[in-house]
CSV table of C-alpha atoms in Angstrom, one decimal:
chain,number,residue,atom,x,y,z
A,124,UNK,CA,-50.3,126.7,-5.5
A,125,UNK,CA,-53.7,127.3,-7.0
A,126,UNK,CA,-54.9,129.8,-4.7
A,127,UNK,CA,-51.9,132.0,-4.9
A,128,UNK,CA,-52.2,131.5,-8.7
A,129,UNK,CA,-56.0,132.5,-8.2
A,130,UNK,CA,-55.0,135.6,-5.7
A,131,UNK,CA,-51.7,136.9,-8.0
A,132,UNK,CA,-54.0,138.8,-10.4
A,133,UNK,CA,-56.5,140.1,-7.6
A,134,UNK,CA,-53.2,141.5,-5.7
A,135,UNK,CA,-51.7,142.6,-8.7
A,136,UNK,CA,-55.0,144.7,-9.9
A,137,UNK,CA,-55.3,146.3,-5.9
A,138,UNK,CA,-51.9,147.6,-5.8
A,139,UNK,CA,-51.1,151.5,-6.1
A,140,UNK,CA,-50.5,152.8,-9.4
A,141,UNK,CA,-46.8,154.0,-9.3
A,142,UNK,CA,-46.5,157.7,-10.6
A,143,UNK,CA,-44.0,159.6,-11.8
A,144,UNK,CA,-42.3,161.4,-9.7
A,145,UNK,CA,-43.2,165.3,-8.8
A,146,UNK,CA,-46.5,164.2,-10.2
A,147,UNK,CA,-50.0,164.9,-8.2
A,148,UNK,CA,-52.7,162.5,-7.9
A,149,UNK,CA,-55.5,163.4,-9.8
A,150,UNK,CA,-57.8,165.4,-7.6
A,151,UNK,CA,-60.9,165.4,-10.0
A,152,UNK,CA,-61.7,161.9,-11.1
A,153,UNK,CA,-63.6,164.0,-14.5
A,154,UNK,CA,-60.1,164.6,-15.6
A,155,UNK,CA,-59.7,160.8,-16.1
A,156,UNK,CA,-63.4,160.8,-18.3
A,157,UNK,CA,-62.7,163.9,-20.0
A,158,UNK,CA,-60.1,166.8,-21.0
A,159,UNK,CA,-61.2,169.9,-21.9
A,160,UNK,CA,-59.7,172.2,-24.5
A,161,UNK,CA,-56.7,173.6,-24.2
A,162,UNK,CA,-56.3,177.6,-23.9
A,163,UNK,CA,-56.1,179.4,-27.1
A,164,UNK,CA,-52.8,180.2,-28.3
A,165,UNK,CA,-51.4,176.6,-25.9
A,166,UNK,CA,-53.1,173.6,-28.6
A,167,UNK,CA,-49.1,173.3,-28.8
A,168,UNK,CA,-48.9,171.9,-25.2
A,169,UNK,CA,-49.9,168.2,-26.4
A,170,UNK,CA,-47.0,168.2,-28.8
A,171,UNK,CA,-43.9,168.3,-26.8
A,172,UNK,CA,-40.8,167.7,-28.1
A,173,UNK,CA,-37.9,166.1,-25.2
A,174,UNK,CA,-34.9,169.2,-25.1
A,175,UNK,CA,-32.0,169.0,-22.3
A,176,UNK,CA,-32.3,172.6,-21.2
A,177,UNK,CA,-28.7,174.8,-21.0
A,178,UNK,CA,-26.4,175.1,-17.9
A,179,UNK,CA,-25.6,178.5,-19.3
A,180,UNK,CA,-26.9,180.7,-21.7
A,181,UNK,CA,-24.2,179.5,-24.1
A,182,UNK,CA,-25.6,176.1,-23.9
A,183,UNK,CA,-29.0,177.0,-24.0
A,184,UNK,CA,-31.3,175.3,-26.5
A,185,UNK,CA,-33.8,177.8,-28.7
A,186,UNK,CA,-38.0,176.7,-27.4
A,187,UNK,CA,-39.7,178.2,-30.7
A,188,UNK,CA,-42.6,180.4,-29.6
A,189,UNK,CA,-45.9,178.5,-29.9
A,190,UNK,CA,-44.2,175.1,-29.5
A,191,UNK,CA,-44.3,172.9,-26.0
A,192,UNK,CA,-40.6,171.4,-25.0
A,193,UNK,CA,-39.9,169.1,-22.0
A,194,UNK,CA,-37.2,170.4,-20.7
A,195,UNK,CA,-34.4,168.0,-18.4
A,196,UNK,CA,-32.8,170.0,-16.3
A,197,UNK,CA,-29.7,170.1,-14.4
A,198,UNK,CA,-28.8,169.9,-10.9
A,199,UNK,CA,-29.5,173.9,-10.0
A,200,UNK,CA,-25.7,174.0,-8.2
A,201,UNK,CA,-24.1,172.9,-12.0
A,202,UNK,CA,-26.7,176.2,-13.8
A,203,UNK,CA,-25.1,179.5,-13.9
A,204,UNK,CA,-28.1,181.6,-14.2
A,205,UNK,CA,-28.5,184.3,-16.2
A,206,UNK,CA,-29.6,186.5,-13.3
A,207,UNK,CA,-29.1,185.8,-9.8
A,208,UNK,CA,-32.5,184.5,-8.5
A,209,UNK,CA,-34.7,186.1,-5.7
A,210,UNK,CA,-33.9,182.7,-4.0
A,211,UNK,CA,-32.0,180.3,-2.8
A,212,UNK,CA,-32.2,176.9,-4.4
A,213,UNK,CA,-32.6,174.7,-1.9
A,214,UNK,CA,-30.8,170.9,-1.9
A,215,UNK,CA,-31.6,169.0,-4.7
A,216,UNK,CA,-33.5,171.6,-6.8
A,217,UNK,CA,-33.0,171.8,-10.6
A,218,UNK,CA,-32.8,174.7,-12.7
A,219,UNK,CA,-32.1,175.1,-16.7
A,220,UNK,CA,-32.1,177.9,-19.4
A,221,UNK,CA,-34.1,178.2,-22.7
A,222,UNK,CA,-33.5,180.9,-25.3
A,223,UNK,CA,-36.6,181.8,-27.3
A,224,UNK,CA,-37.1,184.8,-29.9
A,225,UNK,CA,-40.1,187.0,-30.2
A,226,UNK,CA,-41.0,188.8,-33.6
A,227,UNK,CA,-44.2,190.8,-32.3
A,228,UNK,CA,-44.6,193.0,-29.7
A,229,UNK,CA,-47.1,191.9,-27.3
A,230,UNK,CA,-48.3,189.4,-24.2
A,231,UNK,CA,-46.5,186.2,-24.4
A,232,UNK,CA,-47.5,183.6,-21.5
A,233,UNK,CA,-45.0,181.3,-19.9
A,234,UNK,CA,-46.8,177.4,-19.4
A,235,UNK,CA,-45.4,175.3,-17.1
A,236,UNK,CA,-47.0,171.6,-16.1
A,237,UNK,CA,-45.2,171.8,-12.5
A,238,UNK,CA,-44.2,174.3,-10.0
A,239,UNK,CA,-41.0,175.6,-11.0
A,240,UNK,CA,-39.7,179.8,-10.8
A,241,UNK,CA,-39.5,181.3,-13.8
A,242,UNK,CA,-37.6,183.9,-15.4
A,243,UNK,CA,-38.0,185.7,-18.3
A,244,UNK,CA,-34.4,188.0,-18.8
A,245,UNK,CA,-33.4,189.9,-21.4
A,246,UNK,CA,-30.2,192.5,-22.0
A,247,UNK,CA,-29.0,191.2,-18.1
A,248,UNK,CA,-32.0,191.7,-16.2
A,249,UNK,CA,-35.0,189.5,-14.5
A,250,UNK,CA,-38.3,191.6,-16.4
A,251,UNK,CA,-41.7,191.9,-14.3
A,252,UNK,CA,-44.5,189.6,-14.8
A,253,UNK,CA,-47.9,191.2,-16.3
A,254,UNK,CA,-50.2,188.1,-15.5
A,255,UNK,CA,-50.2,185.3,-12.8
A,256,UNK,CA,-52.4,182.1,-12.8
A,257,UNK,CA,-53.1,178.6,-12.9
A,258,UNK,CA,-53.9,176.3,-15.6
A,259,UNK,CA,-57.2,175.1,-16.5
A,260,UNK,CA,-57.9,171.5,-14.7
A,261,UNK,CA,-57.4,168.6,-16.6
A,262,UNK,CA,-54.8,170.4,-19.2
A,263,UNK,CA,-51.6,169.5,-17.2
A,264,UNK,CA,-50.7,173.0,-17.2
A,265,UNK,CA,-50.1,174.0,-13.5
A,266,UNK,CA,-48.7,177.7,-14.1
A,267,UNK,CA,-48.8,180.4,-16.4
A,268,UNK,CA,-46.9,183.8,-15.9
A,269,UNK,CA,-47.9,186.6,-18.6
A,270,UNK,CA,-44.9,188.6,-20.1
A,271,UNK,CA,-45.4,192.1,-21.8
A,272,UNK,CA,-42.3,191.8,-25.1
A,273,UNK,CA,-41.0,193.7,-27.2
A,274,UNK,CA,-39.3,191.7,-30.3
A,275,UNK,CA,-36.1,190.1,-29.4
A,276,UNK,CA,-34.0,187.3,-27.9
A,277,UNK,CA,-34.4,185.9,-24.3
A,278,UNK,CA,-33.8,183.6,-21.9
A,279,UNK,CA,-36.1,181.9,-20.1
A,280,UNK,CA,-34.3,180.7,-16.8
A,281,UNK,CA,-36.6,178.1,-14.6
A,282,UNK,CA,-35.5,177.2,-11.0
A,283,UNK,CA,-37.1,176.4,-7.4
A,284,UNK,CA,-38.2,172.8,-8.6
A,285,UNK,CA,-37.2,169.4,-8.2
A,286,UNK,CA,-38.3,168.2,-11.0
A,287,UNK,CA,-35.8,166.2,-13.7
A,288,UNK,CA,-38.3,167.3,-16.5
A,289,UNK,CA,-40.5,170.3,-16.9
A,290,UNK,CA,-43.5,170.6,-19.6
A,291,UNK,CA,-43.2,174.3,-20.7
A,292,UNK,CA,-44.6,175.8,-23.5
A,293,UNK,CA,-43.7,179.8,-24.3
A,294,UNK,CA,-47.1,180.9,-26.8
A,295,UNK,CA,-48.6,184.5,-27.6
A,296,UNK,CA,-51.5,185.0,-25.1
A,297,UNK,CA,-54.9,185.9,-26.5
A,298,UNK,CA,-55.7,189.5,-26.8
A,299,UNK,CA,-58.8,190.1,-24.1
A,300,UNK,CA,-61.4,192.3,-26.1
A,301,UNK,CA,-62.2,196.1,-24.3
């Protein structure tokens, strides 16, 4: 009885660390050390607020501009998308909607902390992206798609995950100096 009392903690301290699932193991052990700032316009992406993202655009919640959500989504086959996506949702994928309103024309760059599609409609139709990329290491920010907007509503439709919960964050990108 001693040694297993002796052992318990030494077992208990070796075992895997359980992560959440979807997430990736830390590749670069200086992102448990240190965390480097976050892109300008994204200091919002620490702040998240928990929002149940719509099933349809009528249920949609509003992500204000500037501001990080994390969104639970839905079972992709219980979404009716706003546009039909350029692909199939495979089994078990999730999808949701977000509405979000932009006063300024300009760049506005979709954040998301997990591969997911995204989106960005407005008046019935999918709009082209401007930008591609990843995020900086150590932010949690895996993606970020560049929009060019013109003030308005619209919806931001993610799909192609399996995620139950997806960091996003919708923020004005920095203008790049010519």
């Amino acid at each position: 009885m001693l040694t297993l009392s002796l052992l318990l903690p030494l077992l208990v301290a070796a075992a895997p660390i359980a992560q959440a699932p979807g997430a990736e193991p830390t590749a670069d052990q200086r992102c448990a050390v240190s965390r480097p700032p976050l892109p300008a316009g994204l200091t919002g992406w620490s702040r998240r607020a928990p929002l149940a993202a719509g099933t349809s655009t009528r249920s949609a919640p509003v992500i204000v501009v500037g501001h990080g959500a994390d969104l639970r989504l839905a079972p992709a086959d219980q979404v009716t998308p706003a546009v039909t996506s350029q692909r199939e949702p495979d089994t078990g994928e999730t999808a949701g909607l977000a509405l979000f309103q932009v006063a300024r024309p300009g760049t506005y760059r979709v954040a998301l902390g997990n591969a997911a599609w995204i989106d960005v409609v407005r008046a019935g139709r999918a709009l082209t992206a401007s930008a591609h990329g990843h995020g900086p290491a150590c932010t949690g920010i895996r993606k970020m798609v560049d929009f060019k907007l013109e003030p308005g509503r619209y919806v931001l439709q993610l799909s192609g995950t399996k995620a139950a919960s997806l960091p996003v964050m919708i923020a004005r990108a920095p203008q790049v100096a010519a």
